PDB file of C-alpha atoms in Angstrom:
ATOM      1  CA  MET A   1      -0.011  -0.033   0.057  1.00  0.00           C
ATOM      2  CA  LYS A   2       1.044   3.532  -0.810  1.00  0.00           C
ATOM      3  CA  LEU A   3      -0.187   6.297   1.551  1.00  0.00           C
ATOM      4  CA  ILE A   4      -0.453  10.013   1.493  1.00  0.00           C
ATOM      5  CA  PHE A   5      -0.862  11.958   4.721  1.00  0.00           C
ATOM      6  CA  LEU A   6      -2.793  14.892   3.434  1.00  0.00           C
ATOM      7  CA  ASP A   7      -2.935  18.346   4.903  1.00  0.00           C
ATOM      8  CA  VAL A   8      -5.664  20.786   3.313  1.00  0.00           C
ATOM      9  CA  ASP A   9      -4.971  24.386   3.947  1.00  0.00           C
ATOM     10  CA  GLY A  10      -1.932  25.486   1.998  1.00  0.00           C
ATOM     11  CA  VAL A  11      -2.063  22.292  -0.055  1.00  0.00           C
ATOM     12  CA  LEU A  12      -5.458  22.026  -1.805  1.00  0.00           C
ATOM     13  CA  ASN A  13      -6.159  25.796  -1.253  1.00  0.00           C
ATOM     14  CA  SER A  14      -3.738  28.617  -1.937  1.00  0.00           C
ATOM     15  CA  GLU A  15      -3.432  32.242  -1.045  1.00  0.00           C
ATOM     16  CA  ASP A  16      -2.943  33.046  -4.713  1.00  0.00           C
ATOM     17  CA  TYR A  17      -6.449  31.405  -5.723  1.00  0.00           C
ATOM     18  CA  ILE A  18      -8.144  32.913  -2.723  1.00  0.00           C
ATOM     19  CA  VAL A  19      -6.906  36.413  -3.600  1.00  0.00           C
ATOM     20  CA  SER A  20      -7.854  35.832  -7.405  1.00  0.00           C
ATOM     21  CA  GLU A  21     -11.377  34.682  -6.548  1.00  0.00           C
ATOM     22  CA  HIS A  22     -11.876  37.586  -4.213  1.00  0.00           C
ATOM     23  CA  ASP A  23     -10.652  39.921  -6.866  1.00  0.00           C
ATOM     24  CA  ARG A  24     -12.819  38.314  -9.554  1.00  0.00           C
ATOM     25  CA  LEU A  25     -16.063  38.146  -7.602  1.00  0.00           C
ATOM     26  CA  GLY A  26     -15.736  41.253  -5.362  1.00  0.00           C
ATOM     27  CA  HIS A  27     -15.960  41.157  -1.585  1.00  0.00           C
ATOM     28  CA  GLU A  28     -19.634  40.733  -1.173  1.00  0.00           C
ATOM     29  CA  LYS A  29     -20.041  38.025  -3.858  1.00  0.00           C
ATOM     30  CA  TYR A  30     -16.863  36.282  -2.549  1.00  0.00           C
ATOM     31  CA  VAL A  31     -18.314  36.085   0.972  1.00  0.00           C
ATOM     32  CA  ASP A  32     -21.712  34.938  -0.319  1.00  0.00           C
ATOM     33  CA  THR A  33     -20.170  32.349  -2.519  1.00  0.00           C
ATOM     34  CA  TYR A  34     -17.678  30.861  -0.261  1.00  0.00           C
ATOM     35  CA  LEU A  35     -17.577  31.916   3.338  1.00  0.00           C
ATOM     36  CA  ARG A  36     -21.360  31.802   4.037  1.00  0.00           C
ATOM     37  CA  GLN A  37     -21.269  28.383   2.294  1.00  0.00           C
ATOM     38  CA  GLY A  38     -18.631  26.689   4.276  1.00  0.00           C
ATOM     39  CA  GLY A  39     -15.254  28.374   3.884  1.00  0.00           C
ATOM     40  CA  ILE A  40     -12.432  29.360   1.602  1.00  0.00           C
ATOM     41  CA  PRO A  41     -12.301  27.708  -1.812  1.00  0.00           C
ATOM     42  CA  PHE A  42     -10.368  24.850  -3.003  1.00  0.00           C
ATOM     43  CA  ASP A  43      -7.853  25.711  -5.781  1.00  0.00           C
ATOM     44  CA  PRO A  44      -8.928  23.665  -8.944  1.00  0.00           C
ATOM     45  CA  LYS A  45      -5.274  23.612 -10.051  1.00  0.00           C
ATOM     46  CA  CYS A  46      -4.031  22.059  -6.706  1.00  0.00           C
ATOM     47  CA  LEU A  47      -6.900  19.427  -6.793  1.00  0.00           C
ATOM     48  CA  LYS A  48      -5.895  18.298 -10.316  1.00  0.00           C
ATOM     49  CA  ILE A  49      -2.246  17.967  -9.097  1.00  0.00           C
ATOM     50  CA  LEU A  50      -3.372  15.734  -6.278  1.00  0.00           C
ATOM     51  CA  PHE A  51      -5.509  13.741  -8.627  1.00  0.00           C
ATOM     52  CA  TYR A  52      -2.531  13.243 -10.831  1.00  0.00           C
ATOM     53  CA  ILE A  53      -0.542  11.838  -7.879  1.00  0.00           C
ATOM     54  CA  LEU A  54      -3.300   9.534  -6.945  1.00  0.00           C
ATOM     55  CA  ASP A  55      -3.770   8.298 -10.572  1.00  0.00           C
ATOM     56  CA  THR A  56       0.011   7.920 -11.118  1.00  0.00           C
ATOM     57  CA  THR A  57       0.685   6.118  -7.735  1.00  0.00           C
ATOM     58  CA  ASP A  58      -2.617   4.406  -6.891  1.00  0.00           C
ATOM     59  CA  ALA A  59      -2.070   5.798  -3.365  1.00  0.00           C
ATOM     60  CA  LEU A  60      -4.558   5.897  -0.483  1.00  0.00           C
ATOM     61  CA  ILE A  61      -5.084   8.933   1.727  1.00  0.00           C
ATOM     62  CA  CYS A  62      -4.998   9.548   5.498  1.00  0.00           C
ATOM     63  CA  VAL A  63      -6.165  12.985   6.474  1.00  0.00           C
ATOM     64  CA  SER A  64      -3.775  14.670   8.751  1.00  0.00           C
ATOM     65  CA  SER A  65      -5.185  18.112   8.385  1.00  0.00           C
ATOM     66  CA  THR A  66      -6.996  19.765  11.297  1.00  0.00           C
ATOM     67  CA  TRP A  67     -10.085  19.580   8.879  1.00  0.00           C
ATOM     68  CA  ARG A  68     -10.383  15.848  10.112  1.00  0.00           C
ATOM     69  CA  LEU A  69     -11.671  17.371  13.408  1.00  0.00           C
ATOM     70  CA  SER A  70     -14.884  18.939  11.814  1.00  0.00           C
ATOM     71  CA  LYS A  71     -17.707  16.994  10.274  1.00  0.00           C
ATOM     72  CA  ASP A  72     -18.598  19.881   7.986  1.00  0.00           C
ATOM     73  CA  GLU A  73     -14.958  20.237   6.771  1.00  0.00           C
ATOM     74  CA  ILE A  74     -14.748  16.423   6.156  1.00  0.00           C
ATOM     75  CA  GLU A  75     -17.863  16.653   4.014  1.00  0.00           C
ATOM     76  CA  ARG A  76     -16.433  19.571   2.107  1.00  0.00           C
ATOM     77  CA  LEU A  77     -13.164  17.605   1.533  1.00  0.00           C
ATOM     78  CA  ASN A  78     -15.028  14.566   0.359  1.00  0.00           C
ATOM     79  CA  LYS A  79     -17.027  16.787  -2.040  1.00  0.00           C
ATOM     80  CA  ALA A  80     -13.964  18.437  -3.504  1.00  0.00           C
ATOM     81  CA  LEU A  81     -12.205  15.149  -3.926  1.00  0.00           C
ATOM     82  CA  GLY A  82     -15.254  13.586  -5.750  1.00  0.00           C
ATOM     83  CA  ARG A  83     -14.615  10.085  -6.829  1.00  0.00           C
ATOM     84  CA  TYR A  84     -11.266  10.204  -5.224  1.00  0.00           C
ATOM     85  CA  SER A  85     -12.955  10.443  -1.782  1.00  0.00           C
ATOM     86  CA  ASN A  86     -13.006   6.673  -1.590  1.00  0.00           C
ATOM     87  CA  ARG A  87      -9.261   6.670  -1.361  1.00  0.00           C
ATOM     88  CA  ILE A  88      -9.443   8.140   2.303  1.00  0.00           C
ATOM     89  CA  ILE A  89      -8.654   5.074   4.478  1.00  0.00           C
ATOM     90  CA  GLY A  90      -8.490   7.042   7.838  1.00  0.00           C
ATOM     91  CA  TYR A  91      -7.709  10.065   9.819  1.00  0.00           C
ATOM     92  CA  THR A  92      -4.724  10.633  12.304  1.00  0.00           C
ATOM     93  CA  LYS A  93      -5.839  10.909  15.908  1.00  0.00           C
ATOM     94  CA  HIS A  94      -5.812  14.326  17.490  1.00  0.00           C
ATOM     95  CA  LEU A  95      -3.208  14.005  20.238  1.00  0.00           C
ATOM     96  CA  GLY A  96      -2.823  17.605  20.864  1.00  0.00           C
ATOM     97  CA  THR A  97       0.728  17.529  19.789  1.00  0.00           C
ATOM     98  CA  ASN A  98       2.715  18.100  16.580  1.00  0.00           C
ATOM     99  CA  ARG A  99       1.537  16.542  13.350  1.00  0.00           C
ATOM    100  CA  GLY A 100       4.602  14.400  13.143  1.00  0.00           C
ATOM    101  CA  LEU A 101       3.686  12.445  16.276  1.00  0.00           C
ATOM    102  CA  GLU A 102       0.149  12.116  15.120  1.00  0.00           C
ATOM    103  CA  ILE A 103       1.423  10.543  11.900  1.00  0.00           C
ATOM    104  CA  ASP A 104       3.784   8.394  13.732  1.00  0.00           C
ATOM    105  CA  ASN A 105       0.984   7.097  15.874  1.00  0.00           C
ATOM    106  CA  PHE A 106      -1.082   6.190  12.745  1.00  0.00           C
ATOM    107  CA  LEU A 107       1.920   4.402  11.258  1.00  0.00           C
ATOM    108  CA  HIS A 108       2.547   2.491  14.516  1.00  0.00           C
ATOM    109  CA  ASP A 109      -1.310   1.479  14.529  1.00  0.00           C
ATOM    110  CA  MET A 110      -0.816   0.183  10.919  1.00  0.00           C
ATOM    111  CA  ILE A 111       2.112  -1.960  12.030  1.00  0.00           C
ATOM    112  CA  GLU A 112       0.100  -3.272  14.947  1.00  0.00           C
ATOM    113  CA  LEU A 113      -2.639  -4.280  12.563  1.00  0.00           C
ATOM    114  CA  LYS A 114      -0.057  -5.766  10.247  1.00  0.00           C
ATOM    115  CA  SER A 115      -1.087  -3.518   7.303  1.00  0.00           C
ATOM    116  CA  PRO A 116       1.431  -3.626   4.616  1.00  0.00           C
ATOM    117  CA  LEU A 117       2.846  -0.218   3.707  1.00  0.00           C
ATOM    118  CA  ASP A 118       5.199   0.159   0.726  1.00  0.00           C
ATOM    119  CA  ALA A 119       5.771   3.823   0.788  1.00  0.00           C
ATOM    120  CA  TYR A 120       4.208   6.960   2.277  1.00  0.00           C
ATOM    121  CA  ILE A 121       4.475  10.725   1.876  1.00  0.00           C
ATOM    122  CA  ILE A 122       3.343  13.679   3.792  1.00  0.00           C
ATOM    123  CA  ILE A 123       2.070  16.623   2.076  1.00  0.00           C
ATOM    124  CA  ASP A 124       1.804  19.646   4.327  1.00  0.00           C
ATOM    125  CA  ASP A 125       2.591  23.331   4.264  1.00  0.00           C
ATOM    126  CA  ASP A 126       4.001  23.147   7.894  1.00  0.00           C
ATOM    127  CA  ASN A 127       7.155  21.253   8.934  1.00  0.00           C
ATOM    128  CA  ASP A 128       6.273  20.069  12.342  1.00  0.00           C
ATOM    129  CA  MET A 129       7.355  16.458  11.508  1.00  0.00           C
ATOM    130  CA  LEU A 130       9.703  14.074  13.139  1.00  0.00           C
ATOM    131  CA  GLU A 131      13.402  14.093  12.022  1.00  0.00           C
ATOM    132  CA  GLU A 132      12.762  10.622  10.535  1.00  0.00           C
ATOM    133  CA  GLN A 133       9.834  11.747   8.518  1.00  0.00           C
ATOM    134  CA  GLN A 134      11.661  14.710   6.800  1.00  0.00           C
ATOM    135  CA  GLU A 135      12.611  12.666   3.781  1.00  0.00           C
ATOM    136  CA  TYR A 136       8.990  11.886   3.167  1.00  0.00           C
ATOM    137  CA  LEU A 137       7.752  15.385   3.460  1.00  0.00           C
ATOM    138  CA  ILE A 138       6.436  17.309   0.350  1.00  0.00           C
ATOM    139  CA  GLN A 139       6.379  20.757   1.994  1.00  0.00           C
ATOM    140  CA  THR A 140       4.060  23.043   0.024  1.00  0.00           C
ATOM    141  CA  ASN A 141       3.834  26.759   0.110  1.00  0.00           C
ATOM    142  CA  TYR A 142       0.574  28.244   1.377  1.00  0.00           C
ATOM    143  CA  LYS A 143       0.868  30.966  -1.374  1.00  0.00           C
ATOM    144  CA  THR A 144       0.682  28.429  -4.190  1.00  0.00           C
ATOM    145  CA  GLY A 145      -0.509  25.191  -2.666  1.00  0.00           C
ATOM    146  CA  ILE A 146       0.764  22.065  -4.268  1.00  0.00           C
ATOM    147  CA  THR A 147       2.687  22.371  -7.386  1.00  0.00           C
ATOM    148  CA  ILE A 148       3.381  20.052 -10.263  1.00  0.00           C
ATOM    149  CA  GLU A 149       7.124  20.005  -9.005  1.00  0.00           C
ATOM    150  CA  ASP A 150       5.750  18.746  -5.677  1.00  0.00           C
ATOM    151  CA  ALA A 151       3.751  16.059  -7.566  1.00  0.00           C
ATOM    152  CA  PHE A 152       6.736  14.941  -9.441  1.00  0.00           C
ATOM    153  CA  LYS A 153       8.710  14.362  -6.173  1.00  0.00           C
ATOM    154  CA  ALA A 154       5.678  12.655  -4.607  1.00  0.00           C
ATOM    155  CA  VAL A 155       5.473  10.255  -7.559  1.00  0.00           C
ATOM    156  CA  ARG A 156       9.225   9.494  -7.226  1.00  0.00           C
ATOM    157  CA  ILE A 157       9.011   8.683  -3.603  1.00  0.00           C
ATOM    158  CA  LEU A 158       5.819   6.539  -3.746  1.00  0.00           C
ATOM    159  CA  ASN A 159       6.560   4.736  -6.972  1.00  0.00           C
ATOM    160  CA  TYR A 160      10.413   4.476  -6.863  1.00  0.00           C
ATOM    161  CA  GLY A 161      11.321   5.181  -3.118  1.00  0.00           C
ATOM    162  CA  GLU A 162      13.614   7.976  -4.213  1.00  0.00           C
ATOM    163  CA  GLU A 163      13.638  11.715  -3.708  1.00  0.00           C
TER     164      GLU A 163
END
């Protein structure tokens, strides 16, 4: 199994897209379109890049984003992922600590369940990972979200075990 630990903010949405949508729609329509209906918009470019990774690697998803803590945000994520939402196999536990420890806890649970894991990556705009997780981190920039360069690195790690 190949696994992606997925953050949302700064990965699937980007400051650039949020600003461009705000400018395109104007403040009132932006608020009506997005904020009153659940939150900031997903960046279609970022979603396509994630879908490329999923198609190219056949990876599954564990949601590590704080979005996992809200039923409404999980529903928004599932809707944005569309047919790819069936790739979500779980959510990291909220341990009130850094994300790296929460991911480590999930990986430990997989070992306990004897779930085979061939490779994993972490896609996140933050870097609160453990030292041993750094080589698996695809660190995005909140301004752009995930990029095609990030996707190429993700595919190399998941499919070939190399950075």
